[in-house]
GROMACS .gro file of C-alpha atoms in nm:
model
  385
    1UNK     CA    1   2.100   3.578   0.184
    2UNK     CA    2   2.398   3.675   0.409
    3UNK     CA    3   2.236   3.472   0.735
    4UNK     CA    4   2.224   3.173   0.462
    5UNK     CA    5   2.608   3.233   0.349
    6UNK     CA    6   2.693   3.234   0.711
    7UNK     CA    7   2.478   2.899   0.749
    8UNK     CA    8   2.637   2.732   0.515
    9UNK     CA    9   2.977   2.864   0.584
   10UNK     CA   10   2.940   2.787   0.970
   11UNK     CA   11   2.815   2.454   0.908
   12UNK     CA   12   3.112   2.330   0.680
   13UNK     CA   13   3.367   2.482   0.903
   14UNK     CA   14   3.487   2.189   1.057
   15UNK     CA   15   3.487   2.006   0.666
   16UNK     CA   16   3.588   1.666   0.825
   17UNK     CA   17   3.354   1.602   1.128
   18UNK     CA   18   3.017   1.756   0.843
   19UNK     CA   19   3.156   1.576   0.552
   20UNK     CA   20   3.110   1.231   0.804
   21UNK     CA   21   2.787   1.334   0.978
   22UNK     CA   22   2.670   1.391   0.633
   23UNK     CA   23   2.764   1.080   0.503
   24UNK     CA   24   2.607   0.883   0.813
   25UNK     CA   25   2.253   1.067   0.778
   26UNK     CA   26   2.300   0.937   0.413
   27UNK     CA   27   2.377   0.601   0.493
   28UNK     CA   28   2.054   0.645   0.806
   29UNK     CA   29   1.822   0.790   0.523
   30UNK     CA   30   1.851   0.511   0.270
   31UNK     CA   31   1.870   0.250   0.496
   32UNK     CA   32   1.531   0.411   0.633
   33UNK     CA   33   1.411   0.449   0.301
   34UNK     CA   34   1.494   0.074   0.153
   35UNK     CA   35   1.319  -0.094   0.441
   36UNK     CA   36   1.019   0.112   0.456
   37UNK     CA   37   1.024   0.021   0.070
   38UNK     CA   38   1.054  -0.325   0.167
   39UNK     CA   39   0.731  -0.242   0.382
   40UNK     CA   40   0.535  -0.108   0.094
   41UNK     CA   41   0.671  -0.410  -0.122
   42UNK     CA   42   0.495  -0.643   0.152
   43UNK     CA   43   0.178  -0.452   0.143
   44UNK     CA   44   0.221  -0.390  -0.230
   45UNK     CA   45  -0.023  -0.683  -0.319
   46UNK     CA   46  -0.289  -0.558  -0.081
   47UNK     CA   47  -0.252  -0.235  -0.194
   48UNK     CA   48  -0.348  -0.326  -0.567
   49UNK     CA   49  -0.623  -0.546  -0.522
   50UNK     CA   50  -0.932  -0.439  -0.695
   51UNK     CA   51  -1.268  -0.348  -0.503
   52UNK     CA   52  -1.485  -0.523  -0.739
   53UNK     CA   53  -1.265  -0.904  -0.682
   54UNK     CA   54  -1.406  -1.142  -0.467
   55UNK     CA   55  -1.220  -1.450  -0.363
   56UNK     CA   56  -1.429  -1.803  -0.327
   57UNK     CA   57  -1.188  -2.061  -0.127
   58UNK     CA   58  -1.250  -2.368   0.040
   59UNK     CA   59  -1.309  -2.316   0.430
   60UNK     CA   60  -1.123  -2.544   0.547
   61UNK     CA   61  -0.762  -2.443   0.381
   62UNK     CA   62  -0.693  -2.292   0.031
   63UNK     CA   63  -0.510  -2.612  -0.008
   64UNK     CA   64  -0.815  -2.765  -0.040
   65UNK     CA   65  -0.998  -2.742  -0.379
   66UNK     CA   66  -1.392  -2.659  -0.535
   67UNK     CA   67  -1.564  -2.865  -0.765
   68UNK     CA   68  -1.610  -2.691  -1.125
   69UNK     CA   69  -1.967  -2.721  -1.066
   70UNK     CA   70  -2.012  -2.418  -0.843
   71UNK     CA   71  -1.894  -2.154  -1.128
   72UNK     CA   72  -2.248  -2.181  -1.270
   73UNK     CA   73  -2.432  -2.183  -0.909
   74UNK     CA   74  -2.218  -1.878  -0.849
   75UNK     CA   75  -2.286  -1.675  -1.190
   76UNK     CA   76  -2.657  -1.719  -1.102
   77UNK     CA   77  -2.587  -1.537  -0.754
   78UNK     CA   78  -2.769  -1.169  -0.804
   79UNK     CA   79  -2.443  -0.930  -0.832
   80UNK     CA   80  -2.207  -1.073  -0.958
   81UNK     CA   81  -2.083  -1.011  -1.315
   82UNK     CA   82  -1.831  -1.257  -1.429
   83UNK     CA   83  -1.651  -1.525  -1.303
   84UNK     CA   84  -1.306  -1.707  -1.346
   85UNK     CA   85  -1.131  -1.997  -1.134
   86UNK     CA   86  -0.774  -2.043  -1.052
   87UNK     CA   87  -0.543  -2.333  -0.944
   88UNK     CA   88  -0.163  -2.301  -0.784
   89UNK     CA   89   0.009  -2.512  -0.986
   90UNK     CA   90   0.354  -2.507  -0.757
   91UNK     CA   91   0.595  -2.603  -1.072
   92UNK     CA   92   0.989  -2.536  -1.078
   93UNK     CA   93   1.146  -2.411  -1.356
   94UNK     CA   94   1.504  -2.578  -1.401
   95UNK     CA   95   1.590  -2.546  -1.012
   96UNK     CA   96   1.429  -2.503  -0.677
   97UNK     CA   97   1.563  -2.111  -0.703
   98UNK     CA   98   1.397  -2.009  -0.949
   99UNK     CA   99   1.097  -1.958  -0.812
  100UNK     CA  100   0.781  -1.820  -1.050
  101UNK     CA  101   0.412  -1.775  -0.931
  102UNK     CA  102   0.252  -2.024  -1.197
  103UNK     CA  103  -0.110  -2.100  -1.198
  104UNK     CA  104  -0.351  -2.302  -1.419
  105UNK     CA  105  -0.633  -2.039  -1.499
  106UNK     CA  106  -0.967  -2.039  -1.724
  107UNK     CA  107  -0.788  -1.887  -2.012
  108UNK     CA  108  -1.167  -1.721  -2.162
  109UNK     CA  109  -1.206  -1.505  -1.838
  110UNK     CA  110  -0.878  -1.445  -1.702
  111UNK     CA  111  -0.814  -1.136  -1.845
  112UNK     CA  112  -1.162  -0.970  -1.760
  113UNK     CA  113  -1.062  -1.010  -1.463
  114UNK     CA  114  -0.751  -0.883  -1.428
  115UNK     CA  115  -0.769  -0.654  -1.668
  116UNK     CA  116  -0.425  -0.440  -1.533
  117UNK     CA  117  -0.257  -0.749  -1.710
  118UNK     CA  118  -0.247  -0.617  -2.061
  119UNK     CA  119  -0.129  -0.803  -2.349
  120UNK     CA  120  -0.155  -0.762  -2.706
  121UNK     CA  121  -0.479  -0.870  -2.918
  122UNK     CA  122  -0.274  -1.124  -3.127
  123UNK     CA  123  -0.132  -1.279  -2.810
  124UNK     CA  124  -0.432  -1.312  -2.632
  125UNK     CA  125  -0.597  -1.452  -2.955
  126UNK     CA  126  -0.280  -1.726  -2.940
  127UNK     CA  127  -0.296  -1.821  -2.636
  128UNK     CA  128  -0.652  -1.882  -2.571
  129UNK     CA  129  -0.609  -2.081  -2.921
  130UNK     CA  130  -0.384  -2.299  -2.808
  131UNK     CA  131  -0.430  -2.515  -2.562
  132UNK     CA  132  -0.014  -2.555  -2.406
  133UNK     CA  133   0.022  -2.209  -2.456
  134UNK     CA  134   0.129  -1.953  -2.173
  135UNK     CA  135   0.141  -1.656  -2.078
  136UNK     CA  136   0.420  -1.459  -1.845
  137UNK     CA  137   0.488  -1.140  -1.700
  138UNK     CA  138   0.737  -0.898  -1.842
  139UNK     CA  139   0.984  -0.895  -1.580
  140UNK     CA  140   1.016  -1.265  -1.544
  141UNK     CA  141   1.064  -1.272  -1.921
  142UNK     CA  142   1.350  -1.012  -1.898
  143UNK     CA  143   1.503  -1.275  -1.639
  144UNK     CA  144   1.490  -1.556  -1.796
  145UNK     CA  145   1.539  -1.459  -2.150
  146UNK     CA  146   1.212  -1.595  -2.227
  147UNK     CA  147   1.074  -1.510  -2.632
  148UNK     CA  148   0.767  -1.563  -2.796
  149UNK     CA  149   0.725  -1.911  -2.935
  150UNK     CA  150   0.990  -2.060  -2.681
  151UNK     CA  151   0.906  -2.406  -2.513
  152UNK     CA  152   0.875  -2.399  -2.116
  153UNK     CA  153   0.913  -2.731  -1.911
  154UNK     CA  154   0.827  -2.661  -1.540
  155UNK     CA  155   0.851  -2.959  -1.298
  156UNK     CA  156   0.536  -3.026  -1.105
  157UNK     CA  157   0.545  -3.081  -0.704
  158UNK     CA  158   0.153  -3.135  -0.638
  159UNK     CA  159   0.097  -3.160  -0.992
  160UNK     CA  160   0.379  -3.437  -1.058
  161UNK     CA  161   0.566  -3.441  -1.407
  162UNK     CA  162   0.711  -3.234  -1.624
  163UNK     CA  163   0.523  -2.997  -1.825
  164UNK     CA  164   0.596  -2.849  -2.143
  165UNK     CA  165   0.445  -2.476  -2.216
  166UNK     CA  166   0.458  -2.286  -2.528
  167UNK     CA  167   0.534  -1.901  -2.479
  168UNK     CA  168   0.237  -1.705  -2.617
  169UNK     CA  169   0.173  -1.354  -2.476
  170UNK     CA  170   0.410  -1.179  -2.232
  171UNK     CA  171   0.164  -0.917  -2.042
  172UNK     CA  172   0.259  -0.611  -1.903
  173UNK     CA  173   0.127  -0.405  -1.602
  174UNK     CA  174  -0.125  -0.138  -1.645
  175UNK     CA  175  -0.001   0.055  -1.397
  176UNK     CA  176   0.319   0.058  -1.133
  177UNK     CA  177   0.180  -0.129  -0.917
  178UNK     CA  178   0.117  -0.424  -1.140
  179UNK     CA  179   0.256  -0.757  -1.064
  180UNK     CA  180   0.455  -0.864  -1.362
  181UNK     CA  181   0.596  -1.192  -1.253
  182UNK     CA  182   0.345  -1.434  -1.272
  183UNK     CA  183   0.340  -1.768  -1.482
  184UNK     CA  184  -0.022  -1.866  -1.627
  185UNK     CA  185  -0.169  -2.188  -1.842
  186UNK     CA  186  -0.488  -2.304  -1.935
  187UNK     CA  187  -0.632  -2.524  -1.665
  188UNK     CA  188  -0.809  -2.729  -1.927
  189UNK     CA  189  -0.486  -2.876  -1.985
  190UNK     CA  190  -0.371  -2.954  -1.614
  191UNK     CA  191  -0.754  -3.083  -1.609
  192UNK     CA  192  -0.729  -3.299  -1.893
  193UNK     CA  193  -0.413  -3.501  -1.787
  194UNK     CA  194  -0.560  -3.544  -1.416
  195UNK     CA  195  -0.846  -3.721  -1.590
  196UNK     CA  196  -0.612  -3.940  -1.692
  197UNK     CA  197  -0.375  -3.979  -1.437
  198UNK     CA  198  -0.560  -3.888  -1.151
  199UNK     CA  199  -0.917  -3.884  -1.217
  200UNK     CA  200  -1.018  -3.785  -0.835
  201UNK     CA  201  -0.830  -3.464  -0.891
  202UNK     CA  202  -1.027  -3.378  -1.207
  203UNK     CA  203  -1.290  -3.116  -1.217
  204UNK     CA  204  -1.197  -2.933  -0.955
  205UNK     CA  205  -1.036  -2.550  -0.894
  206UNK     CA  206  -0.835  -2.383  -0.622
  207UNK     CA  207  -1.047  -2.086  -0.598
  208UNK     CA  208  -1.299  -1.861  -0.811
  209UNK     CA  209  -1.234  -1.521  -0.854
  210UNK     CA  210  -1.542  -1.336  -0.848
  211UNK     CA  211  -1.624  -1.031  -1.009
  212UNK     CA  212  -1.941  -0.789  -0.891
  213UNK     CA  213  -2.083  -0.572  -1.064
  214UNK     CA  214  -2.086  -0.260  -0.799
  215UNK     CA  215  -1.812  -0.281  -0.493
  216UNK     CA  216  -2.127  -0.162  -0.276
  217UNK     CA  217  -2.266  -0.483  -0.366
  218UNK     CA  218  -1.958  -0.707  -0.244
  219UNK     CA  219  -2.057  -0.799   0.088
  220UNK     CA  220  -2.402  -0.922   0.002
  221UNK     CA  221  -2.271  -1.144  -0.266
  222UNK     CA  222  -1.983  -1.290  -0.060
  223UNK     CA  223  -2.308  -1.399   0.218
  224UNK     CA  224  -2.464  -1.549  -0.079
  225UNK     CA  225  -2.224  -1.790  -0.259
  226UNK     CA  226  -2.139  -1.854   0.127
  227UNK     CA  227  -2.444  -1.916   0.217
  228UNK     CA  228  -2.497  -2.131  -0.126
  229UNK     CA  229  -2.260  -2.403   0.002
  230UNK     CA  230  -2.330  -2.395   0.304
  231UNK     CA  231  -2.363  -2.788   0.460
  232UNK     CA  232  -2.244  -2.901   0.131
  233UNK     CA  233  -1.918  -3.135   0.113
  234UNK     CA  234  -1.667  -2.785   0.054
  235UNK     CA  235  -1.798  -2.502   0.226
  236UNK     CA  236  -1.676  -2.211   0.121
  237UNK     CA  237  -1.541  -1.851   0.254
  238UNK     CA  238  -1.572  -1.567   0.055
  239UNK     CA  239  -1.398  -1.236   0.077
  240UNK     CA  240  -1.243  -0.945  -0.077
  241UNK     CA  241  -0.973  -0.986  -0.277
  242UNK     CA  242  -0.777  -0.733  -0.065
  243UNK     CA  243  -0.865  -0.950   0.271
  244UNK     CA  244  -0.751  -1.235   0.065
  245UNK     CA  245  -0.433  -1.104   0.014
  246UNK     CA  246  -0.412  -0.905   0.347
  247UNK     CA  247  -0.447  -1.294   0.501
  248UNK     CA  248  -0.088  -1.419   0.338
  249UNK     CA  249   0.057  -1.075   0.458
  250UNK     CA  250  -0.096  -1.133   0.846
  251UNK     CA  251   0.111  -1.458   0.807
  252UNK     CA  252   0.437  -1.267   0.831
  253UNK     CA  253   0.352  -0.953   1.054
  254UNK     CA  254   0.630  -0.999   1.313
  255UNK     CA  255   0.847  -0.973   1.041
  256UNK     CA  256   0.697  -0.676   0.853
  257UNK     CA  257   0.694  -0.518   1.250
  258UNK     CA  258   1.031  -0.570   1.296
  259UNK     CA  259   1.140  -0.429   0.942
  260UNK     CA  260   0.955  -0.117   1.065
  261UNK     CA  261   1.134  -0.091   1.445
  262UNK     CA  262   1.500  -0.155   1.272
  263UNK     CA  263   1.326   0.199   1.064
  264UNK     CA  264   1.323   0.372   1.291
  265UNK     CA  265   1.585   0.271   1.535
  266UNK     CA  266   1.819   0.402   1.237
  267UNK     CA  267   1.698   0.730   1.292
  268UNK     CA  268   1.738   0.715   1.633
  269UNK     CA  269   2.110   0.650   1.614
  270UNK     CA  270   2.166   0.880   1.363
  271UNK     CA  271   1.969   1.163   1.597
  272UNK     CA  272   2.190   1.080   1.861
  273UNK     CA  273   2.514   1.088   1.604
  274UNK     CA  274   2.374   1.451   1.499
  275UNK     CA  275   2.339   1.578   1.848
  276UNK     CA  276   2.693   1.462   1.933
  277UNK     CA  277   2.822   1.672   1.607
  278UNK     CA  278   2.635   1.983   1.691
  279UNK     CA  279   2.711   1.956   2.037
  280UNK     CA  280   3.104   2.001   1.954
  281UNK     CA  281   3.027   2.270   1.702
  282UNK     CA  282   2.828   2.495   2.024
  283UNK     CA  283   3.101   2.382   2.255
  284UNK     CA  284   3.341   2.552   2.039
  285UNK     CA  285   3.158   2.827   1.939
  286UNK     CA  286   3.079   2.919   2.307
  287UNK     CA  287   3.319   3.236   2.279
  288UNK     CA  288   3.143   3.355   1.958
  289UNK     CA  289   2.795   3.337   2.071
  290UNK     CA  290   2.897   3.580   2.390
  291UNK     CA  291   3.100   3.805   2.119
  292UNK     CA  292   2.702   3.845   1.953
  293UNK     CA  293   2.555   3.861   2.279
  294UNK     CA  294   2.744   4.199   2.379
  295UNK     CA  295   2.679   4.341   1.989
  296UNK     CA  296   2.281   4.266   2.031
  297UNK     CA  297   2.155   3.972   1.937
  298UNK     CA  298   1.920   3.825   2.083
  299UNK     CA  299   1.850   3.484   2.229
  300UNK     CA  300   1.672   3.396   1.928
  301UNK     CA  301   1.881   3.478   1.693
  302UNK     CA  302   2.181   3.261   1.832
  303UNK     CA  303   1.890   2.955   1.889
  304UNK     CA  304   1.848   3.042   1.482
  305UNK     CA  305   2.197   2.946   1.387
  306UNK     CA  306   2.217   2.691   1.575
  307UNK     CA  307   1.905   2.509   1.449
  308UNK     CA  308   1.971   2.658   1.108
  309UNK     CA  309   2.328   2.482   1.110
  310UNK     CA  310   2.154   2.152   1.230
  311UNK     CA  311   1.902   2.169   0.951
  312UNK     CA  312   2.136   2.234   0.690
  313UNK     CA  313   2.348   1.900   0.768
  314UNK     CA  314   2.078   1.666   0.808
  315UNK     CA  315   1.899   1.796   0.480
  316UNK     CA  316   2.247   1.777   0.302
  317UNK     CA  317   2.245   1.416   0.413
  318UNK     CA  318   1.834   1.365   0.329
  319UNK     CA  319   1.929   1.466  -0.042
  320UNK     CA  320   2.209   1.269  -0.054
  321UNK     CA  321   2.022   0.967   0.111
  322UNK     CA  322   1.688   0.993  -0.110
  323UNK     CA  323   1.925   1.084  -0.442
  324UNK     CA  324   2.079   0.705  -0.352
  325UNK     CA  325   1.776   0.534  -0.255
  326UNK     CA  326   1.586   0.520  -0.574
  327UNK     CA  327   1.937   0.344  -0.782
  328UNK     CA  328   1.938   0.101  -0.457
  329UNK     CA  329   1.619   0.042  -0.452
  330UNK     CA  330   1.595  -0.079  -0.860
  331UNK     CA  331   1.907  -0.320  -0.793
  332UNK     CA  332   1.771  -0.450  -0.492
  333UNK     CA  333   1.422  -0.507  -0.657
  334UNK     CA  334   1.597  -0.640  -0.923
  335UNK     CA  335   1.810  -0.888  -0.719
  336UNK     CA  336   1.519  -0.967  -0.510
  337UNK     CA  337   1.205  -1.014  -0.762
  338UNK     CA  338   1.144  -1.355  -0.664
  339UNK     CA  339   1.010  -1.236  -0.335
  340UNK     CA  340   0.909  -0.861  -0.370
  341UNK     CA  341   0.756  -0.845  -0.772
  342UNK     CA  342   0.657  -0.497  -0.724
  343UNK     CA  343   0.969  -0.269  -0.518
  344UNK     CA  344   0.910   0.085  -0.590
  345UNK     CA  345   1.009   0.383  -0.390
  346UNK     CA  346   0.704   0.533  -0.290
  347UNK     CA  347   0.620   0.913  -0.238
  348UNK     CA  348   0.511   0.805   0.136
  349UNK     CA  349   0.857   0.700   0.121
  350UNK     CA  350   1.002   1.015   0.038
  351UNK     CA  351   0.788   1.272   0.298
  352UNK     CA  352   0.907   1.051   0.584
  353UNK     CA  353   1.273   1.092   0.495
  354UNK     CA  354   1.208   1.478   0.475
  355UNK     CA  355   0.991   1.412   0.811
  356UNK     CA  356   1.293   1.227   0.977
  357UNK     CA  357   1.568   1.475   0.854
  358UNK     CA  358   1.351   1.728   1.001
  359UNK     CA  359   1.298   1.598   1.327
  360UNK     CA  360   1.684   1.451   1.329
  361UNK     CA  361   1.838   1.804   1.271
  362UNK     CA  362   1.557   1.950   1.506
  363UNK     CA  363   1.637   1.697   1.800
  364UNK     CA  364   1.989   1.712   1.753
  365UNK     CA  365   2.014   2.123   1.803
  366UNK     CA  366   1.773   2.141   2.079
  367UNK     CA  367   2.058   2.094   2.414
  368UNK     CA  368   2.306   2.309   2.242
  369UNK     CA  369   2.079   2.584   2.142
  370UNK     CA  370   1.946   2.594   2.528
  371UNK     CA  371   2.270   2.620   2.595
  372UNK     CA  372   2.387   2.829   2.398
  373UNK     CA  373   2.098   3.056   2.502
  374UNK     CA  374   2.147   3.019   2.902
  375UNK     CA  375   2.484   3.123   2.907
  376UNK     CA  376   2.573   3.421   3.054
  377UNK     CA  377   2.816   3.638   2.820
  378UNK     CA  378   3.076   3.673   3.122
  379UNK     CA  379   3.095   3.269   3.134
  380UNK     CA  380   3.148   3.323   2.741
  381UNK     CA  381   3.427   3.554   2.690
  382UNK     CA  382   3.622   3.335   2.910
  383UNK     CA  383   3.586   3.045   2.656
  384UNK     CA  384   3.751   3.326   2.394
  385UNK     CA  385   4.162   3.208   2.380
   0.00000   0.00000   0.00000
């Protein structure tokens, strides 16, 4: 206990030059932590897709669409144990900024599929009863202020017009890493007015969603709807739903690279901020250290206080920095839904802001312990006045 009151004493001697080395390991530690959040945010999508999803696109582009006829070819595929389709349906919802994931889904199957979107039995009953009804995700409800029974008008770009959609169900996650923003409608309805409008555009989907009854059992079944429509007029590509996704995130990997080099170049700085602040402290405590040289200690035990000191600042600042990071994270998330739906602070998160306080105060007492060490106590006592 008295080495610790000495610690703490020693390092908070100077309280100006700690107080701002601690404040810049807290600003380094949740900067570090918010953009390897925004990391995890990127990969959150990945990260939740299910093992037993498969994802039936067109080869060519998923811009390119399926006929309806290949749901039943693909139920009769050995494996698989339900099925659903999907179409991006691209609307706006008052203004270009306001931007929702909306699809036009099979409204029966949806929800076996995805069945961490939970909503109640009476709004699941509604919606699949109606055919303009919709269903959204909690946290674009919150945003928008949207209630059940309200009418939605979203503003088609591929699908041109303006839609009305009546509020049904508002889902919520099963679990944290559930994706509560999206937007969906029964694609009978999108399919009924493009018989109508656009009658080339009818009967078809943007993808099928796949599911199998025994992840062991996905790769065979992907080979055989592949291998199904293969030569026909729209070949397909099937693959995990987690390779699906992981394909949109391989789109932006310089970015998501250089979010993780700006990481770490943070702690870099700050490493070389903390060596400059301990540096000063041995400098100045030259005269001491030869004082407990001719009493008996050892090199060890002035290489202890030293790195003990160092420790004790940058895990000030780690507290500091993780106690600020998960309020900064929420109101980032918050301001920044449209493009990150799930922003949580992960645990990962957490060890490697330990992890970098650990090798920051580490680093940064290394050259003035060695110092402190090699000097002779002759060379010391001269320091002393």
């Amino acid at each position: 206990m008295q080495i610790l009151k000495l610690l703490l004493k020693n390092s908070f001697r100077h309280k100006l030059r700690t107080s701002l080395t601690v404040f810049g390991i807290t600003i380094a530690i949740l900067a570090f932590g918010l953009l390897r959040t925004v990391v995890s945010a990127w990969y959150a999508g990945v990260e939740a897709s299910s093992a037993t999803r498969l994802i039936t696109r067109n080869s060519i582009s998923i811009i390119f669409f399926l006929p309806l006829s290949y749901k039943e070819k693909i139920r009769q595929i050995p494996g698989v144990k339900n099925i659903s389709y999907s179409c991006w349906f691209g609307g706006i919802y008052i203004s270009e900024k306001n931007f929702i994931p909306n699809f036009a889904v099979d409204a029966k199957t949806v929800f076996e599929l995805w069945p961490e979107f939970v909503l109640t039995d009476k709004q699941k009953n509604d919606f699949l009863h109606d055919r303009k009804a919709c269903v959204a995700g909690r946290k674009i409800a919150e945003k928008y202020g949207w209630k059940i029974g309200d009418t939605i008008t979203l503003r088609g770009t591929i699908f041109p017009g303006n839609w009305d959609f009546t509020l049904r169900g508002i889902y919520k996650g099963a679990y944290k890493s559930s994706d509560e923003t999206q937007f969906f409608f029964h694609w009978d309805y999108l399919n009924e007015s493009m018989k109508k409008t656009s009658p080339n555009r009818a009967d078809q989907v943007g993808w099928y969603v796949v599911g199998v009854k025994n992840p062991d059992l996905a790769a065979d079944v992907a080979a055989a709807i592949d291998k199904t429509f293969k030569n026909s007029l729209a070949e397909t590509i099937t693959e995990t739903e987690k390779a699906f996704q992981q394909g949109f995130v391989s789109m932006t990997e310089a970015i998501v690279i250089a979010v993780r080099i700006v990481s770490f170049v943070v702690i870099i700085i700050i490493m070389a901020v903390m060596a400059n602040t301990m540096a000063m402290t041995a400098r100045e405590r030259i005269g001491e250290y030869a004082i407990m040289k001719t009493l008996g200690f050892g090199e060890w035990h002035i290489a202890g206080l030293i790195f003990g000191e160092s420790l004790i600042i940058a895990f000030t600042g780690c507290a500091f920095g993780i106690a600020a990071t998960y309020p900064a994270a929420n109101a980032f998330g918050d301001a920044m839904s449209t493009y990150f739906p799930i922003f949580n602070v992960q645990s990962e998160t957490i060890y490697m802001d330990i992890a970098a306080s650990l090798v920051v105060g580490l680093v940064a007492a290394v050259f003035p312990a060695w110092r402190a060490v090699k000097l002779s106590i002759a060379d010391g006592l001269r320091r002393i006045g």
